[in-house]
Amino acid sequence: MIRLLSRCALLLALLTALPASAQDRAAIEQQFRTWLEQDIWPAASANGVSRTTFDSAMGGVRLNWDLPDLVPPGSEATTPKRQTQSEFGAPGRYFRGVSGDAAIGRDLARRHAATLARIEQQTGVPGRILLGIWGRESAYGRAKIPHNVFEVLGTKGFMATRAPYFREELIAALQIAEAGHATGPLRSSWAGALGQPQFMPSNFLQYAADGDGDGRADIWGSVPDTLASIANYLARHGWVSGRDWGFEVTVPASVSCSLEGPDQGRPIAEWEAMGITRVSNRPFPDHERNGEGFLMMPAGRNGPAFVVTPNFYVLKDYNMSDLYALYVGHVGDRIQYGVGDFSAPWGAVGKMYRSDIAAMQRGLEGMGHDVGGADGLPGFKTRRSIGRWQEATGRPATCFPEPGMKAHLIR
């Protein structure tokens, strides 16, 4: 009888807890509506958005509680806790789709050859690079983009870990709607990115371009506009016409992997004089040898190595990932030159969680190393810090996190 009463009490407690949660969400929804009216509407109006456009865009929007990185009013950010057991992915996984993207890209290169040639002449950005980004961002326009941009940006602008950023993107999206750039509903990714180039709304307002001469910049339905917009973005971020993005190389043991990074550049001829060679056994192009190059080893000595040019870092302006920029450049090379996989294989990576790597990063920070932040992602600052620590302690420098390092770096 006592056990039955205990079960009944537990059930009653659970049942009464559910309405409270619903009431909390209802109260937050009301705060959201107030925020839209008192904060977003005045800001949108000051940026030329009409009341009709605002009501049409935001009238039926509700908070999307399924989006990541939300911090409801009155709570604390929980994103780091949710990520503590995220498994670290080996860099090689990122390239699993490269062959298929290149095959489709070669067909599209032929189909849109005249458009790509014209855009390259106007901007200096090679067509193969535009195709690489187009394929990576939206599967050449075939990817489903399922979300209502106003729901995404409204939710994130109200209660996300980077709320001020998304608030500004929401206002930019309202300006896009006011100008009538899109012919249908504005659909976006879960982060609020739009169209085939996956531009954030503020980037659309700055960089979207008319590639087909009809007076509109339609990144949703027009391939020429999509390609021209990507090219305009890269050109205005400093793409150097006539230079490549980079070259796969062999790095001899005499060259430290800790020399990686965009702040340790030197003329490519100097890297060559140090013993770094192209994997093709061909010399670097003459017009590249006096230009600045940078060592890039995304898996340390556990994978392919590259000497990249400033254009590689322009690609990183599009997406701040080394692997993203490398993927785009590599797909482009496969499209235009028919090259295959990288010559060096991606080595196996021991099982680690992002929390493990973040702990290693904090250990390195404690020793005075600049790892670029303890985020659980081994960027170039973390990789070379590992290499410098290895060299300083008499270990072979691999410049990449390994499970066995935890005991030495985590204190």
Tab-separated table of N, CA and C in Angstrom, residues 25 46 70 102 105-106 131 197 214 217 221 292 368 377 394:
chain	number	residue	atom	x	y	z
A	25	ARG	N	7.083	28.010	-21.038
A	25	ARG	CA	7.287	28.285	-22.459
A	25	ARG	C	6.284	29.311	-22.962
A	46	ALA	N	13.501	51.576	-38.755
A	46	ALA	CA	14.592	52.519	-38.987
A	46	ALA	C	15.459	52.116	-40.167
A	70	LEU	N	20.372	27.331	-27.650
A	70	LEU	CA	19.384	28.262	-27.105
A	70	LEU	C	19.617	28.489	-25.615
A	102	ALA	N	32.895	16.226	-57.040
A	102	ALA	CA	33.733	16.532	-58.192
A	102	ALA	C	33.098	16.031	-59.489
A	105	GLY	N	30.376	18.331	-60.323
A	105	GLY	CA	30.979	19.609	-60.676
A	105	GLY	C	31.552	19.632	-62.075
A	106	ARG	N	32.135	18.513	-62.532
A	106	ARG	CA	32.675	18.475	-63.894
A	106	ARG	C	31.566	18.635	-64.930
A	131	LEU	N	32.578	26.504	-58.202
A	131	LEU	CA	31.865	25.224	-58.193
A	131	LEU	C	32.103	24.470	-56.895
A	197	PRO	N	24.184	29.836	-52.268
A	197	PRO	CA	25.520	30.082	-51.688
A	197	PRO	C	25.520	30.024	-50.167
A	214	ASP	N	19.478	40.383	-65.380
A	214	ASP	CA	18.048	40.709	-65.340
A	214	ASP	C	17.705	41.763	-64.290
A	217	ALA	N	19.350	40.003	-58.010
A	217	ALA	CA	20.353	39.070	-57.479
A	217	ALA	C	19.596	37.922	-56.835
A	221	GLY	N	17.166	30.909	-57.240
A	221	GLY	CA	16.779	30.210	-58.452
A	221	GLY	C	17.699	30.388	-59.636
A	292	GLU	N	54.143	34.672	-51.307
A	292	GLU	CA	54.129	34.126	-49.958
A	292	GLU	C	53.339	32.829	-49.899
A	368	GLY	N	51.665	28.382	-21.114
A	368	GLY	CA	51.996	29.603	-21.840
A	368	GLY	C	51.777	29.548	-23.331
A	377	LEU	N	38.532	21.861	-30.553
A	377	LEU	CA	38.823	21.705	-31.984
A	377	LEU	C	40.283	22.079	-32.223
A	394	GLY	N	61.344	16.722	-25.722
A	394	GLY	CA	62.119	15.636	-26.307
A	394	GLY	C	61.298	14.574	-27.010
